[in-house]
């Protein structure tokens, strides 16, 4: 079984400041890792994903994440946030084999203030 | 042209009623899902169908019955609605390439009074 822990339920930050949203996972099998973003009253949109290869992955809107296998972490970062980045961010995993079954963390609310 | 579309977007109903939410995807994907997002934003998988066959069925009350008439559609019917069923229900689909990416609809907000 898999589980995902997002260590911060809310992250307030000022505009143009850097931000890191933390994600740790637990799994007895190898997994793919994802970050999704949910803007208010909308569905989820993929920010980035790690399948294999380079452990630093770049996504949309200037976000990037680093996979750390030894620490079972997949933290999301952005060097300079905008007001428009205010949203709920979800970390998720799915096992390599078998059917896709995305298991989500509880989400982190990023609130960017002017 | 919306890739994964759900109807209705909002649904307000009384306890004990039966309601359905419909989902259609035009991406040609083989696998579709229903997720439930509660008031604390937690997302939990409910069901998944692959080519009209049920492949994932989490511990969901049997008042919830998914139906997939074809691989482009996955509907969710809920009998005897309870207050705790109030949530946002998301439909999603994924291709067979198993890269894990799910494509989500915009959600259907169900409020049970």
XYZ file of N, CA and C in Angstrom:
681
model
N 0.854 -1.200 0.000
C 0.000 0.000 0.000
C 0.886 1.245 0.000
N 0.314 2.325 -0.486
C 1.048 3.571 -0.548
C 0.358 4.623 0.320
N 1.162 5.565 0.803
C 0.594 6.720 1.493
C 1.456 7.935 1.197
N 0.841 9.104 1.286
C 1.526 10.359 0.973
C 1.264 11.328 2.116
N 2.324 11.956 2.592
C 2.206 12.937 3.667
C 2.687 14.292 3.176
N 1.826 15.260 3.221
C 2.229 16.633 2.921
C 2.357 17.333 4.263
N 3.550 17.780 4.525
C 3.917 18.169 5.881
C 3.325 19.490 6.326
N 2.884 20.300 5.398
C 2.315 21.592 5.748
C 0.918 21.696 5.157
N -0.058 22.003 5.999
C -1.414 22.148 5.458
C -1.598 23.525 4.811
N -0.846 24.516 5.330
C -0.929 25.855 4.764
C 0.462 26.469 4.722
N 0.730 27.180 3.638
C 2.003 27.887 3.522
C 1.708 29.305 3.051
N 1.843 30.282 3.959
C 1.694 31.680 3.530
C 3.050 32.219 3.091
N 3.054 33.006 2.052
C 4.316 33.539 1.537
C 4.032 34.862 0.838
N 5.043 35.751 0.835
C 4.875 37.011 0.124
C 5.247 36.835 -1.348
N 4.624 37.672 -2.147
C 4.889 37.649 -3.590
C 6.381 37.853 -3.854
N 6.894 37.125 -4.829
C 8.286 37.136 -5.279
C 9.237 36.405 -4.336
N 8.740 35.879 -3.245
C 9.573 35.070 -2.351
C 9.643 33.643 -2.882
N 10.694 32.888 -2.484
C 10.749 31.472 -2.862
C 9.834 30.645 -1.955
N 9.455 29.477 -2.459
C 8.587 28.616 -1.661
C 8.969 27.150 -1.865
N 8.791 26.361 -0.818
C 8.964 24.913 -0.912
C 7.766 24.253 -0.236
N 7.130 23.359 -0.953
C 6.026 22.563 -0.405
C 6.537 21.134 -0.256
N 6.411 20.599 0.949
C 7.056 19.326 1.253
C 6.122 18.131 1.087
N 6.705 17.049 0.581
C 5.937 15.830 0.357
C 6.830 14.635 0.658
N 6.336 13.736 1.489
C 6.996 12.451 1.728
C 6.016 11.336 1.413
N 6.551 10.213 0.989
C 5.669 9.111 0.648
C 6.181 7.816 1.264
N 5.281 6.858 1.330
C 5.632 5.536 1.822
C 5.046 4.519 0.856
N 5.900 3.554 0.438
C 5.400 2.535 -0.474
C 6.290 1.304 -0.422
N 5.680 0.129 -0.522
C 6.447 -1.116 -0.527
C 6.910 -1.475 -1.947
N 6.399 -0.723 -2.950
C 6.806 -0.943 -4.338
C 7.254 0.386 -4.928
N 7.887 0.308 -6.090
C 8.318 1.541 -6.745
C 7.108 2.313 -7.247
N 7.233 3.632 -7.220
C 6.100 4.483 -7.585
C 6.528 5.586 -8.544
N 5.551 6.096 -9.263
C 5.692 7.353 -9.975
C 5.168 8.449 -9.042
N 5.702 9.666 -9.198
C 5.325 10.766 -8.310
C 4.824 11.960 -9.095
N 3.874 12.659 -8.510
C 3.215 13.765 -9.195
C 2.945 14.919 -8.233
N 2.865 16.103 -8.817
C 2.268 17.242 -8.144
C 1.149 17.769 -9.036
N -0.003 17.954 -8.401
C -1.146 18.556 -9.074
C -1.487 19.868 -8.376
N -2.100 20.799 -9.140
C -2.558 22.060 -8.577
C -4.060 22.171 -8.802
N -4.734 22.707 -7.790
C -6.180 22.938 -7.898
C -6.451 24.397 -7.576
N -6.868 25.158 -8.597
C -7.279 26.540 -8.383
C -8.710 26.538 -7.864
N -9.125 27.605 -7.198
C -10.463 27.629 -6.590
C -11.563 27.244 -7.571
N -12.401 26.345 -7.120
C -13.580 25.898 -7.895
C -13.224 25.288 -9.248
N -12.060 24.691 -9.305
C -11.658 24.020 -10.547
C -11.202 22.595 -10.273
N -10.997 21.852 -11.350
C -10.454 20.513 -11.235
C -8.954 20.557 -11.019
N -8.334 19.385 -11.002
C -6.899 19.307 -10.775
C -6.144 19.332 -12.091
N -5.005 19.988 -12.053
C -4.178 20.127 -13.242
C -2.773 19.640 -12.904
N -2.176 18.873 -13.795
C -0.840 18.349 -13.533
C 0.194 19.466 -13.606
N 1.021 19.568 -12.564
C 2.138 20.511 -12.547
C 3.397 19.854 -13.100
N 3.696 18.672 -12.592
C 4.883 17.944 -13.031
C 4.807 16.503 -12.534
N 5.699 15.678 -13.106
C 5.718 14.274 -12.697
C 7.139 13.728 -12.779
N 7.421 12.745 -11.929
C 8.681 12.018 -11.985
C 8.371 10.568 -12.326
N 8.947 10.135 -13.457
C 8.767 8.735 -13.856
C 10.083 7.980 -13.723
N 11.162 8.585 -14.222
C 12.484 7.972 -14.135
C 13.498 9.018 -14.597
N 14.790 8.672 -14.518
C 15.814 9.562 -15.038
C 16.226 10.615 -14.036
N 16.476 11.834 -14.529
C 16.945 12.914 -13.673
C 15.987 13.143 -12.516
N 16.565 13.283 -11.339
C 15.720 13.420 -10.147
C 15.141 14.823 -10.003
N 15.640 15.778 -10.791
C 15.086 17.131 -10.769
C 14.166 17.267 -11.970
N 12.896 17.500 -11.701
C 11.945 17.627 -12.805
C 11.364 19.030 -12.820
N 11.167 19.522 -14.017
C 10.608 20.871 -14.169
C 9.177 20.749 -14.690
N 8.337 21.632 -14.197
C 6.941 21.583 -14.617
C 6.483 22.909 -15.175
N 5.176 23.079 -15.174
C 4.608 24.314 -15.703
C 4.694 25.433 -14.674
N 4.536 26.645 -15.139
C 4.470 27.831 -14.275
C 5.720 28.032 -13.415
N 6.864 27.522 -13.856
C 8.118 27.767 -13.149
C 8.371 26.876 -11.939
N 7.523 25.869 -11.723
C 7.710 24.944 -10.610
C 8.693 23.837 -10.973
N 9.381 23.335 -9.952
C 10.225 22.173 -10.116
C 10.166 21.332 -8.845
N 10.546 20.070 -8.968
C 10.521 19.179 -7.809
C 11.711 18.250 -7.890
N 12.175 17.819 -6.740
C 13.317 16.917 -6.680
C 12.932 15.622 -5.978
N 13.181 14.526 -6.660
C 12.916 13.201 -6.101
C 14.130 12.752 -5.303
N 13.908 12.383 -4.059
C 14.979 11.886 -3.217
C 14.556 10.509 -2.717
N 15.148 9.478 -3.326
C 14.706 8.116 -3.013
C 15.060 7.717 -1.589
N 16.225 8.114 -1.122
C 16.654 7.703 0.215
C 15.792 8.329 1.297
N 15.308 9.537 1.024
C 14.446 10.207 1.991
C 12.969 10.048 1.652
N 12.690 9.319 0.604
C 11.317 9.138 0.095
C 10.573 10.468 0.094
N 11.199 11.455 -0.558
C 10.589 12.776 -0.612
C 10.486 13.261 -2.051
N 9.588 14.193 -2.258
C 9.383 14.791 -3.577
C 8.887 16.206 -3.343
N 9.790 17.082 -2.892
C 9.409 18.443 -2.519
C 9.274 19.332 -3.754
N 8.304 20.209 -3.703
C 8.015 21.130 -4.812
C 8.584 22.501 -4.481
N 9.190 23.157 -5.478
C 9.812 24.456 -5.232
C 9.480 25.421 -6.357
N 9.506 26.713 -5.976
C 9.461 27.770 -6.983
C 10.297 28.918 -6.452
N 11.199 29.467 -7.265
C 12.113 30.492 -6.761
C 11.455 31.834 -6.482
N 10.331 32.106 -7.167
C 9.680 33.407 -6.987
C 8.196 33.249 -7.311
N 7.362 33.381 -6.297
C 5.935 33.099 -6.515
C 5.178 34.359 -6.897
N 4.033 34.140 -7.544
C 3.131 35.221 -7.930
C 1.812 35.056 -7.217
N 1.051 36.123 -7.160
C -0.282 36.066 -6.559
C -1.092 34.949 -7.206
N -0.931 34.785 -8.492
C -1.715 33.785 -9.245
C -1.362 32.343 -8.880
N -0.306 32.138 -8.103
C 0.047 30.783 -7.655
C -0.771 30.346 -6.445
N -1.559 31.236 -5.902
C -2.420 30.889 -4.781
C -3.377 29.784 -5.204
N -3.274 28.642 -4.517
C -4.052 27.456 -4.907
C -3.776 26.350 -3.894
N -4.432 25.233 -4.108
C -4.182 24.022 -3.316
C -3.268 23.121 -4.145
N -2.222 22.589 -3.508
C -1.259 21.747 -4.206
C -1.280 20.345 -3.601
N -1.364 19.373 -4.489
C -1.462 17.981 -4.051
C -0.293 17.163 -4.591
N 0.336 16.430 -3.699
C 1.351 15.459 -4.066
C 0.654 14.105 -4.211
N 1.079 13.292 -5.163
C 0.414 12.013 -5.377
C 1.404 10.975 -5.880
N 1.095 9.707 -5.634
C 1.918 8.601 -6.130
C 1.014 7.551 -6.763
N 1.594 6.780 -7.688
C 0.920 5.606 -8.219
C 1.961 4.519 -8.415
N 1.621 3.263 -8.153
C 2.621 2.197 -8.300
C 3.015 1.994 -9.754
N 4.272 1.532 -9.975
C 4.777 1.273 -11.319
C 3.897 0.308 -12.083
N 3.486 -0.747 -11.406
C 2.813 -1.822 -12.132
C 1.356 -1.901 -11.726
N 0.609 -2.600 -12.533
C -0.817 -2.676 -12.262
C -1.524 -1.445 -12.795
N -2.733 -1.259 -12.423
C -3.504 -0.131 -12.910
C -3.108 1.145 -12.194
N -3.197 2.268 -12.936
C -2.991 3.575 -12.315
C -3.952 3.748 -11.164
N -3.436 4.110 -10.011
C -4.280 4.376 -8.854
C -3.603 5.483 -8.071
N -3.929 6.714 -8.432
C -3.301 7.852 -7.778
C -3.758 7.958 -6.335
N -2.767 7.959 -5.421
C -3.025 8.171 -4.003
C -2.517 9.563 -3.683
N -3.399 10.393 -3.136
C -3.078 11.787 -2.903
C -2.717 12.065 -1.452
N -1.871 13.077 -1.268
C -1.690 13.648 0.050
C -2.869 14.549 0.379
N -2.858 15.093 1.584
C -3.992 15.890 2.063
C -4.027 17.290 1.477
N -2.973 17.670 0.767
C -2.956 18.982 0.126
C -2.262 20.033 0.978
N -1.683 21.018 0.290
C -1.080 22.182 0.943
C -1.671 23.418 0.297
N -2.216 24.271 1.135
C -2.789 25.513 0.628
C -1.678 26.563 0.572
N -1.321 26.986 -0.633
C -0.334 28.045 -0.810
C -1.073 29.373 -0.938
N -0.791 30.286 -0.016
C -1.432 31.604 -0.054
C -0.344 32.644 -0.279
N -0.378 33.286 -1.432
C 0.620 34.296 -1.777
C 0.038 35.674 -1.499
N 0.752 36.445 -0.678
C 0.285 37.772 -0.277
C 1.107 38.860 -0.956
N 0.457 39.994 -1.268
C 1.205 41.090 -1.915
C 2.151 41.782 -0.937
N -13.127 22.620 -26.552
C -13.795 21.333 -26.388
C -13.262 20.647 -25.123
N -14.112 20.515 -24.101
C -13.678 20.005 -22.809
C -13.284 18.540 -22.917
N -12.126 18.174 -22.310
C -11.624 16.822 -22.412
C -12.407 15.858 -21.520
N -12.584 16.218 -20.253
C -13.363 15.417 -19.311
C -14.475 16.327 -18.782
N -15.683 15.984 -19.096
C -16.792 16.854 -18.701
C -17.761 16.107 -17.780
N -18.212 16.831 -16.771
C -19.129 16.246 -15.782
C -20.396 17.079 -15.726
N -21.516 16.415 -15.527
C -22.781 17.114 -15.304
C -23.580 16.387 -14.231
N -24.255 17.131 -13.373
C -24.242 18.593 -13.294
C -23.018 19.095 -12.538
N -22.786 20.368 -12.589
C -21.669 20.965 -11.867
C -22.045 21.181 -10.395
N -23.296 21.482 -10.176
C -23.803 21.670 -8.820
C -25.088 20.865 -8.663
N -25.238 20.293 -7.465
C -26.418 19.475 -7.201
C -26.780 19.652 -5.736
N -27.980 20.146 -5.473
C -28.463 20.306 -4.107
C -29.710 19.445 -3.970
N -29.741 18.603 -2.947
C -30.842 17.662 -2.818
C -31.085 17.323 -1.354
N -32.198 16.668 -1.104
C -32.564 16.304 0.262
C -32.035 14.918 0.609
N -31.837 14.707 1.889
C -31.476 13.369 2.380
C -32.497 12.350 1.915
N -32.022 11.170 1.564
C -32.911 10.082 1.170
C -33.173 10.012 -0.315
N -32.869 11.103 -1.030
C -33.080 11.089 -2.489
C -32.012 10.260 -3.190
N -32.294 9.961 -4.469
C -31.331 9.282 -5.340
C -30.910 10.263 -6.427
N -29.604 10.307 -6.706
C -29.112 11.242 -7.729
C -28.012 10.594 -8.551
N -27.802 11.135 -9.746
C -26.739 10.648 -10.618
C -25.868 11.799 -11.093
N -24.591 11.480 -11.298
C -23.639 12.408 -11.906
C -23.062 11.707 -13.138
N -22.984 12.458 -14.232
C -22.501 11.854 -15.479
C -21.112 12.383 -15.819
N -20.344 11.545 -16.481
C -19.000 11.932 -16.899
C -18.724 11.385 -18.286
N -18.117 12.230 -19.094
C -17.739 11.825 -20.445
C -16.343 12.342 -20.737
N -15.523 11.523 -21.397
C -14.194 11.992 -21.823
C -14.035 11.755 -23.325
N -13.431 12.752 -23.981
C -13.226 12.663 -25.436
C -11.746 12.517 -25.779
N -10.983 11.950 -24.823
C -9.538 11.800 -24.998
C -9.159 10.433 -25.557
N -10.117 9.546 -25.695
C -9.827 8.200 -26.174
C -9.171 7.318 -25.124
N -9.244 7.704 -23.865
C -8.633 6.924 -22.792
C -9.441 5.680 -22.486
N -8.719 4.676 -21.950
C -9.392 3.418 -21.626
C -9.862 3.347 -20.178
N -9.273 4.134 -19.313
C -9.544 4.013 -17.888
C -10.147 5.300 -17.341
N -11.191 5.142 -16.550
C -11.864 6.299 -15.941
C -12.038 6.059 -14.452
N -12.173 7.160 -13.721
C -12.206 7.102 -12.257
C -13.276 8.028 -11.708
N -13.684 7.717 -10.464
C -14.386 8.673 -9.626
C -13.568 8.870 -8.348
N -13.347 10.151 -8.034
C -12.707 10.539 -6.784
C -13.691 11.391 -5.992
N -13.582 11.320 -4.658
C -14.397 12.162 -3.785
C -13.468 13.115 -3.045
N -13.805 14.401 -3.075
C -13.036 15.398 -2.325
C -13.915 15.947 -1.212
N -13.493 15.733 0.028
C -14.333 16.156 1.152
C -14.107 17.633 1.478
N -14.742 18.080 2.536
C -14.707 19.508 2.881
C -13.312 19.978 3.286
N -12.447 19.039 3.654
C -11.063 19.394 3.996
C -10.129 19.234 2.794
N -10.714 19.071 1.627
C -9.971 18.983 0.359
C -9.281 17.636 0.155
N -9.524 16.673 1.053
C -8.877 15.385 0.886
C -9.505 14.618 -0.266
N -8.658 14.081 -1.149
C -9.113 13.364 -2.346
C -8.950 11.871 -2.133
N -10.051 11.143 -2.349
C -9.980 9.696 -2.161
C -10.587 8.995 -3.369
N -9.867 8.003 -3.866
C -10.381 7.246 -5.003
C -11.586 6.414 -4.569
N -12.574 6.358 -5.437
C -13.757 5.553 -5.156
C -13.779 4.338 -6.083
N -13.783 4.592 -7.386
C -13.908 3.524 -8.371
C -13.006 3.797 -9.560
N -12.696 2.703 -10.294
C -12.059 2.856 -11.581
C -12.574 1.780 -12.522
N -12.770 2.182 -13.784
C -13.191 1.268 -14.828
C -12.156 1.293 -15.936
N -11.862 0.115 -16.474
C -11.003 0.003 -17.640
C -11.792 -0.673 -18.741
N -12.034 0.045 -19.825
C -12.823 -0.516 -20.920
C -14.126 -1.149 -20.441
N -14.840 -0.429 -19.663
C -16.158 -0.799 -19.131
C -16.115 -1.848 -18.020
N -14.918 -2.263 -17.629
C -14.819 -3.278 -16.581
C -14.349 -2.645 -15.275
N -15.016 -2.954 -14.171
C -14.635 -2.420 -12.871
C -13.315 -3.022 -12.435
N -12.311 -2.174 -12.146
C -10.997 -2.671 -11.742
C -10.595 -2.210 -10.350
N -11.147 -1.110 -9.903
C -10.854 -0.625 -8.552
C -12.181 -0.296 -7.890
N -12.357 -0.826 -6.704
C -13.555 -0.531 -5.930
C -13.103 -0.397 -4.489
N -12.893 0.830 -4.061
C -12.462 1.054 -2.688
C -13.642 0.822 -1.749
N -13.403 0.961 -0.475
C -14.468 0.659 0.491
C -15.518 1.767 0.469
N -16.347 1.692 -0.538
C -17.399 2.681 -0.729
C -18.733 2.009 -0.409
N -19.643 2.694 0.316
C -20.958 2.091 0.596
C -21.647 1.636 -0.677
N -22.393 0.560 -0.605
C -23.017 0.055 -1.830
C -24.200 0.910 -2.279
N -24.454 2.020 -1.582
C -25.417 3.009 -2.103
C -24.849 3.695 -3.345
N -23.515 3.608 -3.510
C -22.859 4.215 -4.665
C -22.687 3.142 -5.736
N -23.218 3.396 -6.919
C -23.084 2.409 -7.990
C -22.607 3.101 -9.266
N -21.384 2.780 -9.682
C -20.892 3.325 -10.947
C -21.421 2.499 -12.109
N -21.524 3.179 -13.264
C -21.934 2.448 -14.463
C -21.164 3.005 -15.648
N -20.650 2.108 -16.457
C -19.876 2.520 -17.624
C -20.494 1.911 -18.878
N -21.332 2.666 -19.575
C -21.968 2.121 -20.775
C -20.987 1.892 -21.923
N -19.936 2.687 -21.963
C -18.854 2.509 -22.929
C -17.612 3.158 -22.348
N -16.479 2.991 -23.002
C -15.241 3.425 -22.342
C -15.101 4.938 -22.248
N -15.973 5.680 -22.932
C -15.914 7.143 -22.868
C -16.805 7.721 -21.771
N -17.595 6.888 -21.131
C -18.552 7.368 -20.134
C -18.458 6.574 -18.839
N -18.528 7.306 -17.743
C -18.601 6.666 -16.431
C -19.520 7.498 -15.562
N -20.649 6.927 -15.227
C -21.647 7.636 -14.436
C -21.633 7.119 -13.001
N -22.089 7.973 -12.102
C -22.129 7.602 -10.686
C -23.538 7.828 -10.169
N -24.146 6.771 -9.684
C -25.490 6.868 -9.127
C -25.408 6.662 -7.616
N -26.097 7.515 -6.897
C -26.074 7.414 -5.438
C -27.504 7.278 -4.925
N -27.753 6.209 -4.203
C -29.074 5.979 -3.615
C -29.113 6.475 -2.180
N -30.314 6.818 -1.741
C -30.553 7.141 -0.315
C -29.481 8.088 0.227
N -29.379 9.247 -0.370
C -28.317 10.189 -0.023
C -28.315 10.540 1.462
N -27.096 10.663 2.000
C -26.901 11.029 3.402
C -26.115 12.332 3.475
N -26.186 12.989 4.657
C -25.477 14.260 4.819
C -23.987 14.119 4.507
N -23.410 12.988 4.912
C -21.982 12.760 4.722
C -21.561 12.568 3.268
N -22.536 12.461 2.393
C -22.218 12.337 0.963
C -21.910 13.688 0.341
N -22.176 14.760 1.072
C -21.864 16.097 0.567
C -20.370 16.208 0.322
N -20.011 16.548 -0.903
C -18.596 16.584 -1.297
C -18.531 17.071 -2.736
N -17.299 17.201 -3.217
C -17.108 17.422 -4.647
C -16.628 16.101 -5.250
N -17.299 15.665 -6.282
C -16.959 14.403 -6.932
C -16.261 14.712 -8.253
N -15.073 14.137 -8.404
C -14.291 14.365 -9.612
C -14.212 13.096 -10.443
N -14.458 13.278 -11.711
C -14.234 12.224 -12.690
C -12.848 12.451 -13.292
N -12.179 11.377 -13.654
C -10.862 11.497 -14.276
C -10.669 10.351 -15.256
N -9.707 10.534 -16.166
C -9.377 9.449 -17.089
C -7.872 9.408 -17.298
N -7.408 8.275 -17.793
C -5.977 8.101 -18.027
C -5.766 7.179 -19.214
N -4.699 7.406 -19.985
C -4.425 6.508 -21.114
C -3.763 5.220 -20.636
N -3.610 4.269 -21.562
C -3.054 2.967 -21.213
C -1.546 2.973 -21.078
N -0.897 4.119 -21.346
C 0.573 4.107 -21.330
C 1.151 4.014 -19.935
N 0.272 4.056 -18.946
C 0.668 3.882 -17.550
C 1.766 4.852 -17.121
N 1.687 6.108 -17.582
C 2.581 7.111 -17.014
C 1.956 7.707 -15.771
N 0.765 7.300 -15.460
C 0.155 7.692 -14.200
C -0.613 8.988 -14.221
N -0.485 9.792 -15.299
C -1.159 11.086 -15.290
C -2.653 10.907 -15.445
N -3.402 11.513 -14.559
C -4.852 11.535 -14.662
C -5.300 12.896 -15.160
N -6.346 12.875 -15.993
C -6.940 14.094 -16.509
C -8.297 14.252 -15.812
N -8.461 15.376 -15.114
C -9.639 15.544 -14.271
C -10.695 16.432 -14.906
N -11.941 16.119 -14.582
C -13.031 17.031 -14.878
C -13.040 18.162 -13.863
N -14.004 19.072 -14.005
C -14.036 20.240 -13.122
C -14.772 19.988 -11.811
N -15.328 18.812 -11.676
C -15.961 18.459 -10.415
C -17.452 18.719 -10.405
N -18.143 17.943 -9.573
C -19.584 18.118 -9.348
C -19.791 18.262 -7.846
N -20.246 19.436 -7.452
C -20.421 19.709 -6.019
C -21.807 19.245 -5.595
N -21.829 18.248 -4.734
C -23.092 17.691 -4.229
C -23.316 18.183 -2.809
N -24.475 18.777 -2.587
C -24.854 19.225 -1.248
C -26.122 18.500 -0.845
N -26.050 17.789 0.269
C -27.214 17.055 0.768
C -27.735 17.775 2.014
N -28.997 18.161 1.953
C -29.599 18.935 3.057
C -30.421 18.044 3.977
